[in-house]
């Protein structure tokens, strides 16, 4: 869990309601760079919504620009981009790639 990422969401997010709750749930799983790998079922349980609705909310967050979704074959990787400058996001992506 990254308190820093959760703090960025609280301070900078423009989202409300279910989308904010989902973004906070992802931030709760994030590392210090904002990367998280929780499954949709885990997120749905955490926000008390169906998996289908959770997937819809994820798409809306990605469209808003506050969440980057790297869809993999069996799982998604999320990057909470809320409150990050382009330079900070680039640094986080490069650092994550360097760490594997």
Coordinates of C-alpha atoms in Angstrom, one line a residue:
X1 CA 0.0 0.0 0.0
X2 CA 1.2 3.4 -0.8
X3 CA 0.1 6.3 1.4
X4 CA 1.6 8.7 -1.1
X5 CA -0.5 7.4 -4.0
X6 CA -3.6 7.5 -1.9
X7 CA -2.8 11.0 -0.8
X8 CA -2.4 12.1 -4.4
X9 CA -5.9 10.7 -5.2
X10 CA -7.5 12.4 -2.3
X11 CA -5.8 15.7 -3.1
X12 CA -5.9 15.8 -7.0
X13 CA -8.7 13.5 -8.2
X14 CA -11.6 15.1 -10.1
X15 CA -13.6 11.8 -9.7
X16 CA -16.6 11.4 -7.4
X17 CA -18.7 8.5 -6.1
X18 CA -18.0 5.0 -7.3
X19 CA -15.1 6.0 -9.6
X20 CA -13.3 7.7 -6.7
X21 CA -13.9 4.7 -4.5
X22 CA -12.5 2.4 -7.2
X23 CA -9.5 4.7 -7.7
X24 CA -8.8 4.7 -4.0
X25 CA -9.1 0.9 -3.9
X26 CA -6.5 0.6 -6.6
X27 CA -4.3 3.1 -4.9
X28 CA -4.6 1.0 -1.7
X29 CA -2.8 -1.8 -3.7
X30 CA -0.3 0.5 -5.4
X31 CA 3.5 0.5 -4.9
X32 CA 5.4 3.7 -4.5
X33 CA 5.3 4.4 -8.3
X34 CA 1.5 4.0 -8.5
X35 CA 1.5 0.5 -10.0
X36 CA -1.0 -2.0 -8.9
X37 CA -2.1 -5.5 -9.9
X38 CA -5.4 -6.3 -8.1
X39 CA -7.8 -8.5 -10.0
X40 CA -11.2 -7.3 -11.0
X41 CA -12.9 -9.6 -8.6
X42 CA -10.8 -8.2 -5.7
X43 CA -11.6 -4.7 -6.7
X44 CA -15.3 -5.5 -7.1
X45 CA -15.4 -7.0 -3.6
X46 CA -13.6 -4.1 -2.2
X47 CA -16.0 -1.5 -3.6
X48 CA -19.0 -3.7 -3.2
X49 CA -20.0 -3.7 -6.9
X50 CA -20.4 -6.3 -9.5
X51 CA -17.4 -7.3 -11.7
X52 CA -19.2 -6.0 -14.7
X53 CA -19.9 -2.6 -13.2
X54 CA -16.3 -2.5 -11.9
X55 CA -15.0 -3.1 -15.4
X56 CA -17.2 -0.3 -16.7
X57 CA -15.8 2.0 -14.0
X58 CA -12.2 1.0 -14.9
X59 CA -12.9 2.0 -18.5
X60 CA -14.3 5.4 -17.3
X61 CA -11.3 6.0 -15.1
X62 CA -8.9 5.2 -18.0
X63 CA -10.9 7.6 -20.3
X64 CA -10.6 10.3 -17.7
X65 CA -6.8 10.0 -17.7
X66 CA -6.6 9.3 -14.0
X67 CA -5.8 5.7 -14.5
X68 CA -3.6 3.9 -17.0
X69 CA -4.5 0.3 -17.8
X70 CA -1.9 -2.1 -19.2
X71 CA -4.1 -5.0 -20.3
X72 CA -2.3 -8.3 -20.2
X73 CA -3.5 -11.7 -21.2
X74 CA -4.5 -12.9 -17.7
X75 CA -4.4 -9.8 -15.6
X76 CA -4.3 -6.0 -15.8
X77 CA -1.6 -3.7 -14.5
X78 CA -2.9 -0.3 -13.4
X79 CA -1.0 2.9 -12.9
X80 CA -2.7 5.6 -10.8
X81 CA -1.7 8.7 -12.7
X82 CA -3.8 11.2 -10.7
X83 CA -1.6 14.2 -9.6
X84 CA 1.4 13.0 -11.7
X85 CA 3.1 15.3 -14.2
X86 CA 4.1 13.8 -17.5
X87 CA 7.7 13.7 -16.3
X88 CA 6.8 11.9 -13.1
X89 CA 4.8 9.4 -15.1
X90 CA 7.6 8.8 -17.6
X91 CA 10.1 8.3 -14.7
X92 CA 7.7 5.8 -13.0
X93 CA 7.3 3.9 -16.2
X94 CA 11.0 3.8 -16.9
X95 CA 11.8 2.8 -13.3
X96 CA 9.2 0.0 -13.4
X97 CA 10.7 -1.3 -16.6
X98 CA 14.2 -1.2 -15.2
X99 CA 13.1 -3.1 -12.1
X100 CA 11.3 -5.7 -14.2

